[in-house]
Amino acid sequence: MDAEKIEQIRANFPAVLAKAYLNTGTNGPFPECGHKATLEYAQKQYESGRIGFESFTEMFREFTLATKAVATLLGCDSEEIVLTHNTTEGMNIALMGMDWSKGDEIITATTEHPGGLYPAYLLKQRYGVKIRQTSIGKPGVNPITELKRVLNSRTKAVVLSHVSWSSGMVLPIREIADLVHQTDALLICDAAQSCGMVPSNVYELGVDAYAISGQKWLCGPDGTGALFIRKNLIGSLAQTFVGYFGIKASDYSGNFVPNDGAKRYMAATLYPPSVKAWRVTLEWLEQEVGWDWIYKRIAELGQYCYEQISELPGVSMYTPKESMAGLVHFSFEQITAPDLSTKLAEKGIQVRPTPDPVLVRASTGFYNSVEDIDRLVKGIAEVIAETATAKA
């Protein structure tokens, strides 16, 4: 049954049939339903224009439906969701909206993506906030022990990824949230690598803010994403950017009333065809594929990938096998990660090198096959053999 289902799923993703598509951590493949939705909406705009009551009604309808689809995925209320262009935008909204003073502290980690780190660094430069770096997310480091080491009464926010882009580690976010909330701090999560890869019910996770990307594990277009903000924080989290969507009422004296819920944080118009494409894709993933099946499939392929690569000579496995899902990080003593990634791409096998530490990262999507991973393992062996021959 699974074999038939996998074959049907793969038929919806031309890109995964064209190559061994093992880099979802950068960008996921685009499904047929999303592609069609984009073309149909864009064609309608091209032929009929983007003005008039009907056009704007359709745009607002798609924004509302996409918001509901994200809320369903995250297990929260629609009023707690604002659509964004990517994870980085969501992280900025959450962090910049807090009330900062000199001496306030942000706890984060050297394993974090710039999308979470750089907003924190800006707060340091702008307000004199202190950045406390940790090694959370590194293999062999207990996240709870490490967090306890630095958490204190000055901590105002903890900025961590649910799944580390640089190690593949799945962090125990619920335990982290419980610890963070023993203080008055907020837990702001970068969910670029987690949402669509592992279960992401925000109420169960206990997070205060959760920023997601549409284009990775959720198979949406570029320029799609969303931010969850816990309902009781919306009134106190200030708007950083303000535009048409964020204001309910205003006067010419400079007074205004923010829009209801998290949509007050939406300042710029998103591309409607992309929003519809992402919404249609999310509904397809939920209704036709099934999230529980997706999470299980990704984890099983991740374990298989880890096990097969770990048997190759000269390999150093970096990702912690006991705390991983669909990202597998590794390196070889015989060849650099960038060179290996380039050579594999020449063989039609798409992975990527990560910068710090310098490793090869393979991503196992639910649409991947066992044969994709076998092809990766065979390709690595061939590249290493070719490298050895060239050096001889």
Tab-separated table of C-alpha atoms in Angstrom:
chain	number	residue	atom	x	y	z
A	1	MET	CA	0.000	0.000	0.000
A	2	ASP	CA	2.774	2.439	0.926
A	3	ALA	CA	4.609	1.677	-2.324
A	4	GLU	CA	1.537	2.608	-4.357
A	5	LYS	CA	0.986	5.768	-2.301
A	6	ILE	CA	4.611	6.848	-2.680
A	7	GLU	CA	4.441	6.321	-6.434
A	8	GLN	CA	1.284	8.454	-6.639
A	9	ILE	CA	2.846	11.185	-4.509
A	10	ARG	CA	6.022	11.280	-6.577
A	11	ALA	CA	3.956	11.628	-9.746
A	12	ASN	CA	2.797	15.008	-8.378
A	13	PHE	CA	6.389	16.295	-8.148
A	14	PRO	CA	8.173	16.357	-11.533
A	15	ALA	CA	11.352	17.658	-9.883
A	16	VAL	CA	11.784	14.545	-7.732
A	17	LEU	CA	11.549	12.355	-10.822
A	18	ALA	CA	14.200	14.390	-12.632
A	19	LYS	CA	16.909	13.961	-9.972
A	20	ALA	CA	17.623	12.603	-6.516
A	21	TYR	CA	15.985	15.541	-4.756
A	22	LEU	CA	17.639	15.533	-1.326
A	23	ASN	CA	17.770	19.241	-0.491
A	24	THR	CA	14.326	20.071	0.844
A	25	GLY	CA	16.024	21.876	3.735
A	26	THR	CA	16.792	24.618	1.210
A	27	ASN	CA	13.721	24.449	-1.030
A	28	GLY	CA	11.135	21.726	-1.351
A	29	PRO	CA	9.779	20.574	-4.712
A	30	PHE	CA	6.674	22.267	-6.066
A	31	PRO	CA	3.628	19.954	-6.474
A	32	GLU	CA	1.342	19.857	-9.475
A	33	CYS	CA	-1.624	21.313	-7.563
A	34	GLY	CA	0.391	24.337	-6.423
A	35	HIS	CA	1.828	24.882	-9.882
A	36	LYS	CA	-1.628	24.815	-11.471
A	37	ALA	CA	-3.039	27.194	-8.862
A	38	THR	CA	-0.236	29.673	-9.536
A	39	LEU	CA	-0.724	29.565	-13.299
A	40	GLU	CA	-4.516	29.854	-13.132
A	41	TYR	CA	-4.474	32.837	-10.779
A	42	ALA	CA	-1.676	34.601	-12.669
A	43	GLN	CA	-3.440	33.978	-15.993
A	44	LYS	CA	-6.641	35.473	-14.617
A	45	GLN	CA	-4.720	38.550	-13.469
A	46	TYR	CA	-3.059	38.798	-16.866
A	47	GLU	CA	-6.311	38.558	-18.803
A	48	SER	CA	-8.709	40.439	-16.505
A	49	GLY	CA	-6.444	42.775	-14.593
A	50	ARG	CA	-5.881	43.223	-10.877
A	51	ILE	CA	-8.439	45.923	-10.157
A	52	GLY	CA	-12.086	46.033	-9.249
A	53	PHE	CA	-14.192	44.668	-6.426
A	54	GLU	CA	-14.042	41.061	-7.619
A	55	SER	CA	-10.251	41.052	-7.841
A	56	PHE	CA	-9.746	42.431	-4.341
A	57	THR	CA	-12.432	40.179	-2.892
A	58	GLU	CA	-10.661	37.138	-4.310
A	59	MET	CA	-7.298	38.303	-2.964
A	60	PHE	CA	-8.631	38.833	0.564
A	61	ARG	CA	-10.438	35.511	0.372
A	62	GLU	CA	-7.194	33.713	-0.465
A	63	PHE	CA	-5.357	35.465	2.368
A	64	THR	CA	-8.091	34.338	4.771
A	65	LEU	CA	-8.119	30.750	3.508
A	66	ALA	CA	-4.324	30.496	3.646
A	67	THR	CA	-4.340	31.832	7.201
A	68	LYS	CA	-6.893	29.180	8.174
A	69	ALA	CA	-4.825	26.448	6.498
A	70	VAL	CA	-1.728	27.466	8.472
A	71	ALA	CA	-3.733	27.661	11.703
A	72	THR	CA	-5.029	24.140	11.084
A	73	LEU	CA	-1.493	22.884	10.522
A	74	LEU	CA	-0.198	24.534	13.706
A	75	GLY	CA	-3.244	23.673	15.813
A	76	CYS	CA	-4.089	27.259	16.768
A	77	ASP	CA	-6.655	29.989	16.099
A	78	SER	CA	-6.542	31.938	12.844
A	79	GLU	CA	-6.312	35.203	14.777
A	80	GLU	CA	-2.895	34.056	16.048
A	81	ILE	CA	-1.474	33.767	12.510
A	82	VAL	CA	-0.044	36.429	10.240
A	83	LEU	CA	1.113	35.550	6.736
A	84	THR	CA	4.695	36.558	5.933
A	85	HIS	CA	7.185	36.275	3.092
A	86	ASN	CA	9.496	33.882	4.973
A	87	THR	CA	10.759	32.762	8.383
A	88	THR	CA	13.170	35.683	8.719
A	89	GLU	CA	10.333	38.189	8.418
A	90	GLY	CA	8.453	36.369	11.159
A	91	MET	CA	11.470	36.350	13.464
A	92	ASN	CA	11.891	40.095	12.931
A	93	ILE	CA	8.225	40.800	13.682
A	94	ALA	CA	8.394	38.868	16.947
A	95	LEU	CA	11.713	40.225	18.199
A	96	MET	CA	11.320	43.830	17.059
A	97	GLY	CA	7.859	44.032	18.590
A	98	MET	CA	9.131	43.496	22.124
A	99	ASP	CA	9.890	46.389	24.477
A	100	TRP	CA	13.682	46.392	24.888
A	101	SER	CA	15.951	48.209	27.320
A	102	LYS	CA	19.704	48.289	27.746
A	103	GLY	CA	20.847	45.262	29.725
A	104	ASP	CA	17.989	42.986	28.670
A	105	GLU	CA	19.299	39.607	27.537
A	106	ILE	CA	18.596	37.310	24.608
A	107	ILE	CA	19.684	33.691	24.829
A	108	THR	CA	20.402	32.031	21.510
A	109	ALA	CA	22.986	29.630	20.049
A	110	THR	CA	25.901	29.587	17.630
A	111	THR	CA	24.026	26.862	15.736
A	112	GLU	CA	21.222	29.246	14.799
A	113	HIS	CA	20.410	30.504	11.309
A	114	PRO	CA	21.109	34.181	10.487
A	115	GLY	CA	17.351	34.655	10.136
A	116	GLY	CA	17.107	34.436	13.909
A	117	LEU	CA	20.536	35.674	14.900
A	118	TYR	CA	20.660	38.899	12.910
A	119	PRO	CA	17.469	40.421	14.356
A	120	ALA	CA	18.932	39.728	17.805
A	121	TYR	CA	22.209	41.366	16.778
A	122	LEU	CA	20.307	44.420	15.567
A	123	LEU	CA	18.660	44.703	18.976
A	124	LYS	CA	22.102	44.629	20.547
A	125	GLN	CA	23.255	47.503	18.338
A	126	ARG	CA	20.052	49.501	18.671
A	127	TYR	CA	19.188	49.079	22.353
A	128	GLY	CA	22.249	47.641	24.068
A	129	VAL	CA	20.686	44.216	24.515
A	130	LYS	CA	23.117	41.531	25.663
A	131	ILE	CA	23.441	38.400	23.525
A	132	ARG	CA	24.163	35.205	25.446
A	133	GLN	CA	25.415	32.552	23.052
A	134	THR	CA	25.126	28.848	23.855
A	135	SER	CA	25.956	25.554	22.157
A	136	ILE	CA	22.341	24.378	22.087
A	137	GLY	CA	21.809	22.347	18.926
A	138	LYS	CA	25.309	20.880	18.848
A	139	PRO	CA	25.555	17.087	19.117
A	140	GLY	CA	26.569	15.973	22.581
A	141	VAL	CA	25.253	19.135	24.248
A	142	ASN	CA	22.213	18.694	26.493
A	143	PRO	CA	19.894	21.588	25.554
A	144	ILE	CA	18.220	21.775	28.960
A	145	THR	CA	21.474	21.741	30.920
A	146	GLU	CA	22.952	24.355	28.601
A	147	LEU	CA	19.898	26.601	28.880
A	148	LYS	CA	19.843	26.367	32.677
A	149	ARG	CA	23.451	27.548	32.668
A	150	VAL	CA	22.560	30.959	31.213
A	151	LEU	CA	18.872	31.561	31.961
A	152	ASN	CA	18.447	34.359	34.511
A	153	SER	CA	16.209	37.212	35.650
A	154	ARG	CA	17.522	39.490	32.864
A	155	THR	CA	16.548	37.052	30.108
A	156	LYS	CA	13.803	38.569	27.983
A	157	ALA	CA	13.755	36.193	25.012
A	158	VAL	CA	15.145	32.799	24.083
A	159	VAL	CA	15.665	32.442	20.329
A	160	LEU	CA	16.100	28.856	19.157
A	161	SER	CA	15.212	26.629	16.225
A	162	HIS	CA	12.875	23.682	16.660
A	163	VAL	CA	15.147	21.764	14.273
A	164	SER	CA	18.721	22.982	13.819
A	165	TRP	CA	19.638	23.796	10.236
A	166	SER	CA	23.327	23.242	11.014
A	167	SER	CA	23.154	19.903	12.857
A	168	GLY	CA	19.751	18.378	12.134
A	169	MET	CA	19.009	18.038	15.850
A	170	VAL	CA	15.353	18.147	16.880
A	171	LEU	CA	15.260	20.172	20.094
A	172	PRO	CA	12.947	19.289	23.021
A	173	ILE	CA	10.958	22.483	22.581
A	174	ARG	CA	8.260	21.685	25.150
A	175	GLU	CA	10.860	21.142	27.871
A	176	ILE	CA	12.659	24.290	26.782
A	177	ALA	CA	9.396	26.274	26.838
A	178	ASP	CA	8.554	25.075	30.341
A	179	LEU	CA	11.994	26.123	31.550
A	180	VAL	CA	11.880	29.507	29.800
A	181	HIS	CA	8.465	30.262	31.270
A	182	GLN	CA	9.772	29.830	34.802
A	183	THR	CA	11.081	33.338	34.116
A	184	ASP	CA	9.225	36.167	32.361
A	185	ALA	CA	11.023	35.442	29.091
A	186	LEU	CA	9.463	34.517	25.746
A	187	LEU	CA	10.427	31.546	23.575
A	188	ILE	CA	10.684	32.627	19.942
A	189	CYS	CA	11.167	29.681	17.600
A	190	ASP	CA	12.680	29.524	14.141
A	191	ALA	CA	10.568	26.779	12.573
A	192	ALA	CA	11.957	26.902	9.041
A	193	GLN	CA	13.277	23.339	9.280
A	194	SER	CA	10.601	21.878	11.546
A	195	CYS	CA	7.197	22.798	10.168
A	196	GLY	CA	6.277	20.079	7.705
A	197	MET	CA	9.074	17.802	8.926
A	198	VAL	CA	7.982	17.093	12.512
A	199	PRO	CA	4.713	17.657	14.423
A	200	SER	CA	4.314	21.385	15.086
A	201	ASN	CA	1.256	21.906	17.263
A	202	VAL	CA	2.162	25.230	18.829
A	203	TYR	CA	-0.067	24.813	21.883
A	204	GLU	CA	1.518	21.460	22.677
A	205	LEU	CA	4.992	22.910	22.103
A	206	GLY	CA	4.276	25.834	24.428
A	207	VAL	CA	6.018	28.416	22.227
A	208	ASP	CA	5.258	32.133	22.303
A	209	ALA	CA	6.131	32.791	18.658
A	210	TYR	CA	6.770	30.281	15.864
A	211	ALA	CA	8.002	31.488	12.458
A	212	ILE	CA	7.615	29.137	9.491
A	213	SER	CA	8.672	28.993	5.845
A	214	GLY	CA	6.374	27.915	3.056
A	215	GLN	CA	9.018	26.966	0.509
A	216	LYS	CA	10.846	24.194	2.372
A	217	TRP	CA	9.089	21.186	3.933
A	218	LEU	CA	5.656	22.621	3.118
A	219	CYS	CA	6.343	22.635	-0.650
A	220	GLY	CA	5.070	26.162	-1.229
A	221	PRO	CA	6.364	28.887	-3.538
A	222	ASP	CA	9.155	31.271	-2.608
A	223	GLY	CA	7.895	34.295	-0.704
A	224	THR	CA	5.477	32.371	1.517
A	225	GLY	CA	5.556	31.895	5.265
A	226	ALA	CA	3.699	32.667	8.467
A	227	LEU	CA	4.152	33.621	12.097
A	228	PHE	CA	2.224	32.305	15.087
A	229	ILE	CA	1.955	34.699	18.021
A	230	ARG	CA	0.319	33.504	21.219
A	231	LYS	CA	-3.040	35.239	21.621
A	232	ASN	CA	-2.342	36.914	24.952
A	233	LEU	CA	0.829	38.515	23.533
A	234	ILE	CA	-0.752	40.205	20.543
A	235	GLY	CA	-1.816	43.297	22.473
A	236	SER	CA	1.653	43.861	23.941
A	237	LEU	CA	3.776	43.007	20.896
A	238	ALA	CA	4.165	46.285	19.029
A	239	GLN	CA	3.857	46.699	15.272
A	240	THR	CA	7.228	47.397	13.671
A	241	PHE	CA	5.956	47.936	10.139
A	242	VAL	CA	2.492	49.372	9.619
A	243	GLY	CA	0.450	49.401	6.445
A	244	TYR	CA	-3.031	49.095	5.014
A	245	PHE	CA	-3.590	45.574	6.354
A	246	GLY	CA	-2.479	46.412	9.874
A	247	ILE	CA	-4.850	49.250	10.716
A	248	LYS	CA	-8.575	49.070	11.513
A	249	ALA	CA	-9.219	52.811	11.836
A	250	SER	CA	-7.246	56.061	11.883
A	251	ASP	CA	-7.598	59.841	11.852
A	252	TYR	CA	-5.476	62.688	10.497
A	253	SER	CA	-4.181	63.552	13.955
A	254	GLY	CA	-1.960	60.484	13.859
A	255	ASN	CA	-4.178	58.198	15.906
A	256	PHE	CA	-4.986	54.677	14.780
A	257	VAL	CA	-6.476	51.411	15.989
A	258	PRO	CA	-4.532	48.232	15.074
A	259	ASN	CA	-6.335	45.530	13.154
A	260	ASP	CA	-7.705	42.527	15.007
A	261	GLY	CA	-5.428	39.657	15.919
A	262	ALA	CA	-2.049	38.902	14.405
A	263	LYS	CA	-2.971	40.273	10.979
A	264	ARG	CA	-2.084	43.709	12.394
A	265	TYR	CA	1.554	42.723	11.755
A	266	MET	CA	1.008	42.336	7.996
A	267	ALA	CA	2.367	45.467	6.353
A	268	ALA	CA	2.958	44.487	2.721
A	269	THR	CA	0.842	42.721	0.118
A	270	LEU	CA	1.813	39.140	-0.609
A	271	TYR	CA	1.708	37.819	-4.178
A	272	PRO	CA	-1.831	36.381	-4.420
A	273	PRO	CA	-1.010	33.539	-6.868
A	274	SER	CA	1.689	32.317	-4.476
A	275	VAL	CA	-0.626	32.547	-1.482
A	276	LYS	CA	-3.270	30.511	-3.291
A	277	ALA	CA	-0.691	27.971	-4.450
A	278	TRP	CA	0.552	27.492	-0.897
A	279	ARG	CA	-2.977	27.217	0.469
A	280	VAL	CA	-3.939	24.605	-2.124
A	281	THR	CA	-0.736	22.688	-1.388
A	282	LEU	CA	-1.329	22.726	2.379
A	283	GLU	CA	-4.853	21.412	1.886
A	284	TRP	CA	-3.571	18.675	-0.421
A	285	LEU	CA	-0.895	17.661	2.079
A	286	GLU	CA	-3.430	17.472	4.884
A	287	GLN	CA	-6.311	15.828	3.052
A	288	GLU	CA	-4.643	13.627	0.437
A	289	VAL	CA	-1.267	12.730	1.942
A	290	GLY	CA	-1.797	13.105	5.693
A	291	TRP	CA	0.497	14.816	8.183
A	292	ASP	CA	1.031	11.807	10.440
A	293	TRP	CA	2.088	9.751	7.438
A	294	ILE	CA	4.382	12.551	6.267
A	295	TYR	CA	6.158	12.865	9.626
A	296	LYS	CA	6.603	9.094	9.902
A	297	ARG	CA	7.874	8.777	6.342
A	298	ILE	CA	10.432	11.588	6.751
A	299	ALA	CA	11.764	10.120	10.007
A	300	GLU	CA	12.060	6.606	8.575
A	301	LEU	CA	13.920	7.818	5.490
A	302	GLY	CA	16.154	9.970	7.689
A	303	GLN	CA	17.155	6.960	9.766
A	304	TYR	CA	17.759	4.872	6.647
A	305	CYS	CA	19.893	7.625	5.118
A	306	TYR	CA	21.941	7.954	8.306
A	307	GLU	CA	22.509	4.206	8.568
A	308	GLN	CA	23.547	3.762	4.943
A	309	ILE	CA	25.957	6.711	4.873
A	310	SER	CA	27.476	5.755	8.223
A	311	GLU	CA	28.763	2.521	6.687
A	312	LEU	CA	30.930	4.303	4.114
A	313	PRO	CA	34.687	4.456	4.809
A	314	GLY	CA	36.107	7.768	6.003
A	315	VAL	CA	32.759	9.226	7.044
A	316	SER	CA	32.101	11.305	10.151
A	317	MET	CA	28.410	11.483	11.053
A	318	TYR	CA	27.476	14.756	12.744
A	319	THR	CA	23.708	14.631	13.221
A	320	PRO	CA	22.675	12.920	16.493
A	321	LYS	CA	20.850	9.765	15.377
A	322	GLU	CA	18.690	9.657	18.500
A	323	SER	CA	17.448	13.264	18.058
A	324	MET	CA	16.879	13.706	14.329
A	325	ALA	CA	14.176	13.561	11.688
A	326	GLY	CA	14.850	14.491	8.059
A	327	LEU	CA	18.207	16.305	8.063
A	328	VAL	CA	21.406	14.239	7.923
A	329	HIS	CA	24.775	16.013	8.281
A	330	PHE	CA	28.099	14.320	7.573
A	331	SER	CA	31.603	14.810	6.206
A	332	PHE	CA	34.386	12.737	4.650
A	333	GLU	CA	38.099	12.947	5.271
A	334	GLN	CA	38.827	12.307	1.590
A	335	ILE	CA	36.971	15.330	0.119
A	336	THR	CA	35.572	18.678	1.246
A	337	ALA	CA	31.837	19.135	1.687
A	338	PRO	CA	31.531	21.790	-1.074
A	339	ASP	CA	33.464	19.625	-3.541
A	340	LEU	CA	31.448	16.523	-2.701
A	341	SER	CA	28.170	18.426	-3.086
A	342	THR	CA	29.273	19.803	-6.462
A	343	LYS	CA	30.358	16.387	-7.732
A	344	LEU	CA	27.092	14.807	-6.596
A	345	ALA	CA	25.100	17.525	-8.382
A	346	GLU	CA	26.914	16.592	-11.589
A	347	LYS	CA	25.507	13.090	-11.110
A	348	GLY	CA	21.968	14.403	-10.623
A	349	ILE	CA	22.037	14.100	-6.831
A	350	GLN	CA	21.062	17.288	-4.999
A	351	VAL	CA	22.371	17.849	-1.472
A	352	ARG	CA	24.086	20.944	-0.051
A	353	PRO	CA	27.133	21.981	1.957
A	354	THR	CA	26.477	23.857	5.200
A	355	PRO	CA	28.895	26.604	6.290
A	356	ASP	CA	29.399	26.238	10.050
A	357	PRO	CA	30.459	23.566	10.604
A	358	VAL	CA	31.353	22.725	7.017
A	359	LEU	CA	29.375	19.565	6.290
A	360	VAL	CA	27.232	17.913	3.644
A	361	ARG	CA	23.526	17.969	4.438
A	362	ALA	CA	20.997	15.582	2.934
A	363	SER	CA	17.260	16.135	3.420
A	364	THR	CA	14.781	13.256	3.285
A	365	GLY	CA	11.372	14.442	2.119
A	366	PHE	CA	8.211	12.340	2.287
A	367	TYR	CA	8.275	12.175	-1.536
A	368	ASN	CA	11.766	10.685	-1.625
A	369	SER	CA	12.281	6.998	-2.295
A	370	VAL	CA	14.665	4.485	-0.812
A	371	GLU	CA	16.239	4.408	-4.265
A	372	ASP	CA	17.055	8.130	-3.974
A	373	ILE	CA	19.079	7.431	-0.853
A	374	ASP	CA	20.735	4.374	-2.371
A	375	ARG	CA	21.678	6.553	-5.322
A	376	LEU	CA	23.196	9.113	-2.931
A	377	VAL	CA	25.261	6.477	-1.150
A	378	LYS	CA	26.456	5.010	-4.443
A	379	GLY	CA	27.242	8.498	-5.750
A	380	ILE	CA	29.336	9.332	-2.685
A	381	ALA	CA	31.325	6.131	-3.085
A	382	GLU	CA	31.918	6.900	-6.764
A	383	VAL	CA	33.037	10.483	-6.101
A	384	ILE	CA	35.457	9.381	-3.395
A	385	ALA	CA	36.872	6.690	-5.675
A	386	GLU	CA	37.240	9.199	-8.520
A	387	THR	CA	38.952	11.650	-6.165
A	388	ALA	CA	41.399	8.992	-5.007
A	389	THR	CA	42.196	8.064	-8.620
A	390	ALA	CA	42.792	11.707	-9.544
A	391	LYS	CA	45.214	12.123	-6.634
A	392	ALA	CA	47.120	8.922	-7.411
